[in-house]
Amino acid sequence: MKKQLNPTLVYVLSVIGFLCCCINGLGFLLSGAAYFVADNKIKAATANPDDYEGNINNMNTAKIVALVVTVINLIYFLYSIYYLSTGGWQESQEQWRQMMEQMQNQ
């Protein structure tokens, strides 16, 4: 029985990872896992092409999507670390407090 090259898992993890980008870039955990799953499947299918069924080009496309989402998430994650380490959090909290005071005074 041949193993199936099914890129659906890679696409699902990549999309969920992209959606998690707005959580300080933590989606790189899911999209990174998707990239490694795709990479391992491609290596296995290339080493033993008779054991796998399906189009390897579809898995390559899924791997590229996972890589792009991982890079986007890592950039945003590094930006978030920089923002928090340079005191941006305190500034944001102060602006939030001022806006709330203005709303209460109106």
Short mmCIF file of N, CA, C and O in Angstrom, two decimals:
data_model
loop_
_atom_site.label_atom_id
_atom_site.label_comp_id
_atom_site.label_asym_id
_atom_site.label_seq_id
_atom_site.Cartn_x
_atom_site.Cartn_y
_atom_site.Cartn_z
N MET A 1 0.84 -1.18 0.00
CA MET A 1 0.00 0.00 0.00
C MET A 1 0.89 1.24 0.00
O MET A 1 1.82 1.37 0.79
N LYS A 2 0.57 2.17 -0.89
CA LYS A 2 1.37 3.38 -1.02
C LYS A 2 0.90 4.46 -0.05
O LYS A 2 -0.28 4.58 0.25
N LYS A 3 1.85 5.23 0.43
CA LYS A 3 1.55 6.36 1.31
C LYS A 3 1.11 7.55 0.46
O LYS A 3 1.62 7.75 -0.64
N GLN A 4 0.21 8.31 0.98
CA GLN A 4 -0.37 9.44 0.25
C GLN A 4 0.39 10.73 0.57
O GLN A 4 0.65 11.03 1.73
N LEU A 5 0.75 11.49 -0.46
CA LEU A 5 1.31 12.82 -0.27
C LEU A 5 0.14 13.79 -0.23
O LEU A 5 -0.37 14.23 -1.25
N ASN A 6 -0.30 14.13 0.96
CA ASN A 6 -1.46 14.99 1.14
C ASN A 6 -1.03 16.30 1.80
O ASN A 6 -0.74 16.32 3.00
N PRO A 7 -1.01 17.39 1.04
CA PRO A 7 -0.54 18.66 1.60
C PRO A 7 -1.58 19.41 2.43
O PRO A 7 -1.33 20.51 2.89
N THR A 8 -2.73 18.80 2.67
CA THR A 8 -3.81 19.49 3.39
C THR A 8 -3.38 19.89 4.80
O THR A 8 -3.65 21.01 5.24
N LEU A 9 -2.72 19.00 5.52
CA LEU A 9 -2.26 19.30 6.87
C LEU A 9 -1.32 20.50 6.87
O LEU A 9 -1.41 21.39 7.72
N VAL A 10 -0.43 20.54 5.90
CA VAL A 10 0.53 21.64 5.81
C VAL A 10 -0.20 22.96 5.55
O VAL A 10 0.10 23.98 6.18
N TYR A 11 -1.18 22.93 4.65
CA TYR A 11 -1.95 24.15 4.37
C TYR A 11 -2.75 24.61 5.59
O TYR A 11 -2.79 25.80 5.89
N VAL A 12 -3.37 23.67 6.29
CA VAL A 12 -4.17 24.03 7.46
C VAL A 12 -3.30 24.65 8.54
O VAL A 12 -3.63 25.69 9.11
N LEU A 13 -2.16 24.03 8.83
CA LEU A 13 -1.25 24.58 9.83
C LEU A 13 -0.72 25.95 9.41
O LEU A 13 -0.57 26.85 10.24
N SER A 14 -0.45 26.11 8.13
CA SER A 14 0.05 27.40 7.64
C SER A 14 -0.99 28.49 7.78
O SER A 14 -0.68 29.61 8.20
N VAL A 15 -2.23 28.19 7.43
CA VAL A 15 -3.30 29.20 7.52
C VAL A 15 -3.56 29.56 8.97
O VAL A 15 -3.70 30.75 9.31
N ILE A 16 -3.62 28.58 9.84
CA ILE A 16 -3.83 28.87 11.27
C ILE A 16 -2.64 29.66 11.81
O ILE A 16 -2.81 30.59 12.60
N GLY A 17 -1.44 29.31 11.37
CA GLY A 17 -0.26 30.06 11.78
C GLY A 17 -0.30 31.49 11.29
O GLY A 17 0.11 32.41 12.00
N PHE A 18 -0.82 31.71 10.09
CA PHE A 18 -0.95 33.07 9.57
C PHE A 18 -1.96 33.86 10.38
O PHE A 18 -1.76 35.04 10.67
N LEU A 19 -3.05 33.22 10.76
CA LEU A 19 -4.05 33.89 11.58
C LEU A 19 -3.51 34.21 12.97
O LEU A 19 -3.92 35.19 13.59
N CYS A 20 -2.60 33.38 13.46
CA CYS A 20 -1.99 33.63 14.77
C CYS A 20 -0.89 34.68 14.71
O CYS A 20 -0.27 34.99 15.74
N CYS A 21 -0.64 35.23 13.55
CA CYS A 21 0.38 36.27 13.40
C CYS A 21 0.04 37.47 14.28
O CYS A 21 0.94 38.13 14.81
N CYS A 22 -1.23 37.75 14.46
CA CYS A 22 -1.63 38.91 15.24
C CYS A 22 -1.47 38.66 16.75
O CYS A 22 -1.69 39.56 17.54
N ILE A 23 -1.06 37.48 17.14
CA ILE A 23 -0.78 37.19 18.55
C ILE A 23 0.74 37.28 18.73
O ILE A 23 1.41 36.29 19.03
N ASN A 24 1.27 38.45 18.48
CA ASN A 24 2.71 38.75 18.61
C ASN A 24 3.59 37.80 17.80
O ASN A 24 4.71 37.51 18.18
N GLY A 25 3.10 37.30 16.69
CA GLY A 25 3.92 36.47 15.82
C GLY A 25 4.13 35.05 16.29
O GLY A 25 5.01 34.37 15.80
N LEU A 26 3.30 34.58 17.20
CA LEU A 26 3.49 33.22 17.72
C LEU A 26 3.04 32.14 16.74
O LEU A 26 3.21 30.96 17.01
N GLY A 27 2.51 32.54 15.60
CA GLY A 27 2.11 31.58 14.59
C GLY A 27 3.28 30.85 13.96
O GLY A 27 3.09 29.87 13.23
N PHE A 28 4.51 31.33 14.23
CA PHE A 28 5.67 30.63 13.67
C PHE A 28 5.78 29.21 14.23
O PHE A 28 6.41 28.36 13.60
N LEU A 29 5.18 28.96 15.38
CA LEU A 29 5.21 27.60 15.93
C LEU A 29 4.44 26.64 15.04
O LEU A 29 4.92 25.53 14.74
N LEU A 30 3.27 27.05 14.60
CA LEU A 30 2.45 26.18 13.73
C LEU A 30 3.00 26.14 12.31
O LEU A 30 3.10 25.06 11.71
N SER A 31 3.35 27.30 11.76
CA SER A 31 3.84 27.30 10.39
C SER A 31 5.22 26.66 10.28
O SER A 31 5.55 26.05 9.26
N GLY A 32 6.02 26.78 11.34
CA GLY A 32 7.31 26.09 11.34
C GLY A 32 7.15 24.58 11.35
O GLY A 32 7.85 23.86 10.64
N ALA A 33 6.17 24.12 12.13
CA ALA A 33 5.88 22.68 12.13
C ALA A 33 5.38 22.22 10.77
O ALA A 33 5.75 21.15 10.28
N ALA A 34 4.56 23.06 10.13
CA ALA A 34 4.06 22.72 8.79
C ALA A 34 5.20 22.63 7.80
O ALA A 34 5.24 21.73 6.94
N TYR A 35 6.15 23.54 7.90
CA TYR A 35 7.31 23.51 7.01
C TYR A 35 8.11 22.22 7.19
O TYR A 35 8.50 21.59 6.21
N PHE A 36 8.35 21.83 8.43
CA PHE A 36 9.13 20.62 8.67
C PHE A 36 8.39 19.35 8.25
O PHE A 36 9.00 18.41 7.75
N VAL A 37 7.07 19.34 8.41
CA VAL A 37 6.29 18.19 7.94
C VAL A 37 6.41 18.08 6.42
O VAL A 37 6.65 16.99 5.88
N ALA A 38 6.24 19.20 5.73
CA ALA A 38 6.34 19.19 4.27
C ALA A 38 7.74 18.79 3.81
O ALA A 38 7.89 18.00 2.87
N ASP A 39 8.74 19.33 4.48
CA ASP A 39 10.11 19.02 4.10
C ASP A 39 10.41 17.54 4.29
O ASP A 39 11.03 16.91 3.41
N ASN A 40 9.98 16.96 5.39
CA ASN A 40 10.21 15.53 5.64
C ASN A 40 9.47 14.66 4.63
O ASN A 40 10.01 13.66 4.16
N LYS A 41 8.24 15.04 4.30
CA LYS A 41 7.48 14.26 3.30
C LYS A 41 8.14 14.33 1.93
O LYS A 41 8.20 13.32 1.22
N ILE A 42 8.63 15.50 1.56
CA ILE A 42 9.29 15.66 0.26
C ILE A 42 10.57 14.83 0.21
O ILE A 42 10.84 14.15 -0.79
N LYS A 43 11.35 14.87 1.29
CA LYS A 43 12.59 14.08 1.33
C LYS A 43 12.28 12.58 1.25
O LYS A 43 12.97 11.84 0.53
N ALA A 44 11.27 12.15 1.97
CA ALA A 44 10.91 10.73 1.94
C ALA A 44 10.39 10.32 0.57
O ALA A 44 10.73 9.23 0.08
N ALA A 45 9.59 11.18 -0.04
CA ALA A 45 9.04 10.85 -1.37
C ALA A 45 10.12 10.88 -2.44
O ALA A 45 10.06 10.11 -3.40
N THR A 46 11.11 11.75 -2.27
CA THR A 46 12.20 11.80 -3.23
C THR A 46 13.10 10.58 -3.09
O THR A 46 13.58 10.04 -4.08
N ALA A 47 13.32 10.14 -1.86
CA ALA A 47 14.18 8.99 -1.62
C ALA A 47 13.53 7.69 -2.09
O ALA A 47 14.21 6.81 -2.63
N ASN A 48 12.22 7.56 -1.88
CA ASN A 48 11.49 6.34 -2.27
C ASN A 48 10.24 6.72 -3.06
O ASN A 48 9.13 6.68 -2.54
N PRO A 49 10.39 7.07 -4.32
CA PRO A 49 9.22 7.52 -5.09
C PRO A 49 8.17 6.43 -5.32
O PRO A 49 7.00 6.74 -5.53
N ASP A 50 8.57 5.17 -5.23
CA ASP A 50 7.61 4.09 -5.45
C ASP A 50 6.68 3.89 -4.25
O ASP A 50 5.62 3.30 -4.38
N ASP A 51 7.09 4.35 -3.08
CA ASP A 51 6.29 4.17 -1.88
C ASP A 51 5.23 5.24 -1.69
O ASP A 51 4.37 5.12 -0.82
N TYR A 52 5.29 6.32 -2.47
CA TYR A 52 4.37 7.45 -2.28
C TYR A 52 3.51 7.66 -3.51
O TYR A 52 3.94 7.46 -4.64
N GLU A 53 2.30 8.10 -3.23
CA GLU A 53 1.33 8.37 -4.28
C GLU A 53 0.89 9.83 -4.14
O GLU A 53 0.62 10.30 -3.05
N GLY A 54 0.83 10.52 -5.23
CA GLY A 54 0.42 11.93 -5.20
C GLY A 54 1.44 12.79 -5.91
O GLY A 54 2.51 12.35 -6.31
N ASN A 55 1.10 14.06 -6.04
CA ASN A 55 1.95 15.00 -6.76
C ASN A 55 2.90 15.70 -5.80
O ASN A 55 2.47 16.37 -4.86
N ILE A 56 4.17 15.55 -6.05
CA ILE A 56 5.17 16.17 -5.18
C ILE A 56 5.19 17.68 -5.36
O ILE A 56 5.59 18.42 -4.45
N ASN A 57 4.73 18.18 -6.51
CA ASN A 57 4.68 19.63 -6.73
C ASN A 57 3.69 20.30 -5.79
O ASN A 57 3.91 21.43 -5.36
N ASN A 58 2.60 19.62 -5.49
CA ASN A 58 1.64 20.18 -4.54
C ASN A 58 2.26 20.31 -3.15
O ASN A 58 2.02 21.30 -2.45
N MET A 59 3.05 19.33 -2.76
CA MET A 59 3.71 19.40 -1.46
C MET A 59 4.79 20.48 -1.46
O MET A 59 4.99 21.16 -0.45
N ASN A 60 5.47 20.68 -2.59
CA ASN A 60 6.44 21.76 -2.69
C ASN A 60 5.77 23.12 -2.54
O ASN A 60 6.31 24.01 -1.87
N THR A 61 4.60 23.29 -3.13
CA THR A 61 3.86 24.53 -3.00
C THR A 61 3.44 24.76 -1.55
O THR A 61 3.56 25.88 -1.02
N ALA A 62 2.98 23.73 -0.90
CA ALA A 62 2.59 23.84 0.51
C ALA A 62 3.81 24.19 1.36
O ALA A 62 3.69 24.97 2.32
N LYS A 63 4.95 23.64 1.04
CA LYS A 63 6.18 23.94 1.76
C LYS A 63 6.56 25.41 1.61
O LYS A 63 6.95 26.07 2.59
N ILE A 64 6.41 25.95 0.41
CA ILE A 64 6.72 27.36 0.17
C ILE A 64 5.76 28.26 0.93
O ILE A 64 6.17 29.26 1.53
N VAL A 65 4.48 27.91 0.94
CA VAL A 65 3.49 28.69 1.70
C VAL A 65 3.85 28.68 3.18
O VAL A 65 3.82 29.71 3.85
N ALA A 66 4.20 27.52 3.70
CA ALA A 66 4.58 27.41 5.12
C ALA A 66 5.82 28.24 5.42
O ALA A 66 5.91 28.89 6.46
N LEU A 67 6.78 28.26 4.51
CA LEU A 67 8.00 29.03 4.70
C LEU A 67 7.70 30.54 4.72
O LEU A 67 8.20 31.27 5.58
N VAL A 68 6.85 31.00 3.81
CA VAL A 68 6.50 32.42 3.76
C VAL A 68 5.78 32.84 5.03
O VAL A 68 6.08 33.88 5.63
N VAL A 69 4.83 32.03 5.48
CA VAL A 69 4.10 32.35 6.71
C VAL A 69 5.04 32.32 7.92
O VAL A 69 4.93 33.17 8.82
N THR A 70 5.98 31.40 7.94
CA THR A 70 6.95 31.34 9.03
C THR A 70 7.80 32.60 9.07
O THR A 70 8.03 33.17 10.15
N VAL A 71 8.26 33.05 7.92
CA VAL A 71 9.09 34.26 7.87
C VAL A 71 8.29 35.48 8.32
O VAL A 71 8.79 36.30 9.11
N ILE A 72 7.06 35.61 7.87
CA ILE A 72 6.21 36.73 8.30
C ILE A 72 6.04 36.72 9.82
O ILE A 72 6.17 37.76 10.48
N ASN A 73 5.75 35.55 10.36
CA ASN A 73 5.56 35.44 11.81
C ASN A 73 6.84 35.74 12.58
O ASN A 73 6.80 36.39 13.62
N LEU A 74 7.97 35.26 12.10
CA LEU A 74 9.23 35.52 12.79
C LEU A 74 9.59 37.00 12.78
O LEU A 74 10.09 37.52 13.78
N ILE A 75 9.32 37.67 11.67
CA ILE A 75 9.59 39.11 11.61
C ILE A 75 8.71 39.84 12.63
O ILE A 75 9.19 40.70 13.38
N TYR A 76 7.44 39.48 12.68
CA TYR A 76 6.55 40.15 13.63
C TYR A 76 6.90 39.78 15.07
O TYR A 76 6.80 40.61 15.97
N PHE A 77 7.33 38.55 15.30
CA PHE A 77 7.75 38.13 16.63
C PHE A 77 8.97 38.92 17.09
O PHE A 77 9.02 39.39 18.23
N LEU A 78 9.95 39.08 16.22
CA LEU A 78 11.14 39.86 16.57
C LEU A 78 10.79 41.32 16.80
O LEU A 78 11.34 41.96 17.71
N TYR A 79 9.88 41.86 16.00
CA TYR A 79 9.42 43.23 16.22
C TYR A 79 8.74 43.36 17.58
O TYR A 79 8.96 44.35 18.30
N SER A 80 7.94 42.39 17.95
CA SER A 80 7.25 42.43 19.24
C SER A 80 8.24 42.40 20.39
O SER A 80 8.09 43.11 21.39
N ILE A 81 9.27 41.57 20.28
CA ILE A 81 10.30 41.52 21.32
C ILE A 81 11.01 42.87 21.40
O ILE A 81 11.24 43.39 22.50
N TYR A 82 11.36 43.44 20.27
CA TYR A 82 12.02 44.75 20.26
C TYR A 82 11.12 45.81 20.88
O TYR A 82 11.57 46.62 21.69
N TYR A 83 9.85 45.80 20.51
CA TYR A 83 8.91 46.79 21.01
C TYR A 83 8.76 46.70 22.53
O TYR A 83 8.77 47.72 23.23
N LEU A 84 8.65 45.51 23.04
CA LEU A 84 8.50 45.32 24.49
C LEU A 84 9.78 45.64 25.24
O LEU A 84 9.74 46.15 26.36
N SER A 85 10.92 45.34 24.64
CA SER A 85 12.19 45.56 25.35
C SER A 85 12.61 47.02 25.35
O SER A 85 13.41 47.42 26.19
N THR A 86 12.10 47.83 24.45
CA THR A 86 12.48 49.25 24.41
C THR A 86 11.49 50.14 25.14
O THR A 86 11.54 51.36 24.99
N GLY A 87 10.60 49.58 25.90
CA GLY A 87 9.69 50.38 26.69
C GLY A 87 8.41 50.76 25.98
O GLY A 87 7.67 51.61 26.45
N GLY A 88 8.14 50.18 24.86
CA GLY A 88 6.93 50.49 24.12
C GLY A 88 5.67 50.09 24.85
O GLY A 88 4.61 50.69 24.66
N TRP A 89 5.76 49.08 25.69
CA TRP A 89 4.58 48.61 26.43
C TRP A 89 4.08 49.68 27.39
O TRP A 89 2.89 49.93 27.48
N GLN A 90 5.00 50.32 28.09
CA GLN A 90 4.61 51.35 29.05
C GLN A 90 3.98 52.54 28.33
O GLN A 90 3.01 53.11 28.82
N GLU A 91 4.53 52.90 27.18
CA GLU A 91 3.96 54.00 26.41
C GLU A 91 2.56 53.67 25.94
O GLU A 91 1.66 54.52 25.99
N SER A 92 2.36 52.46 25.50
CA SER A 92 1.03 52.04 25.05
C SER A 92 0.04 52.06 26.21
O SER A 92 -1.11 52.51 26.04
N GLN A 93 0.46 51.61 27.36
CA GLN A 93 -0.42 51.62 28.53
C GLN A 93 -0.77 53.05 28.93
O GLN A 93 -1.91 53.32 29.31
N GLU A 94 0.19 53.95 28.86
CA GLU A 94 -0.07 55.34 29.21
C GLU A 94 -1.04 55.98 28.22
O GLU A 94 -1.96 56.71 28.61
N GLN A 95 -0.88 55.71 26.94
CA GLN A 95 -1.81 56.23 25.94
C GLN A 95 -3.21 55.67 26.16
O GLN A 95 -4.20 56.39 26.03
N TRP A 96 -3.30 54.41 26.49
CA TRP A 96 -4.59 53.78 26.77
C TRP A 96 -5.27 54.44 27.96
O TRP A 96 -6.46 54.74 27.93
N ARG A 97 -4.49 54.70 29.01
CA ARG A 97 -5.03 55.34 30.20
C ARG A 97 -5.53 56.74 29.89
O ARG A 97 -6.62 57.14 30.32
N GLN A 98 -4.78 57.49 29.09
CA GLN A 98 -5.19 58.85 28.72
C GLN A 98 -6.47 58.84 27.88
O GLN A 98 -7.36 59.68 28.08
N MET A 99 -6.57 57.91 26.96
CA MET A 99 -7.78 57.82 26.15
C MET A 99 -8.98 57.47 27.00
O MET A 99 -10.08 58.02 26.81
N MET A 100 -8.81 56.58 27.95
CA MET A 100 -9.93 56.20 28.84
C MET A 100 -10.35 57.40 29.70
O MET A 100 -11.55 57.60 29.91
N GLU A 101 -9.40 58.18 30.17
CA GLU A 101 -9.75 59.36 30.95
C GLU A 101 -10.51 60.38 30.11
O GLU A 101 -11.46 60.99 30.58
N GLN A 102 -10.09 60.56 28.87
CA GLN A 102 -10.79 61.48 27.98
C GLN A 102 -12.21 61.01 27.71
O GLN A 102 -13.14 61.83 27.67
N MET A 103 -12.40 59.73 27.54
CA MET A 103 -13.73 59.21 27.28
C MET A 103 -14.63 59.37 28.52
O MET A 103 -15.82 59.64 28.39
N GLN A 104 -14.07 59.19 29.69
CA GLN A 104 -14.86 59.34 30.91
C GLN A 104 -15.22 60.79 31.17
O GLN A 104 -16.28 61.08 31.74
N ASN A 105 -14.36 61.72 30.76
CA ASN A 105 -14.63 63.15 30.97
C ASN A 105 -15.68 63.70 30.00
O ASN A 105 -16.26 64.74 30.25
N GLN A 106 -15.93 63.02 28.93
CA GLN A 106 -16.89 63.50 27.93
C GLN A 106 -18.28 63.13 28.25
O GLN A 106 -18.89 62.51 28.81
#
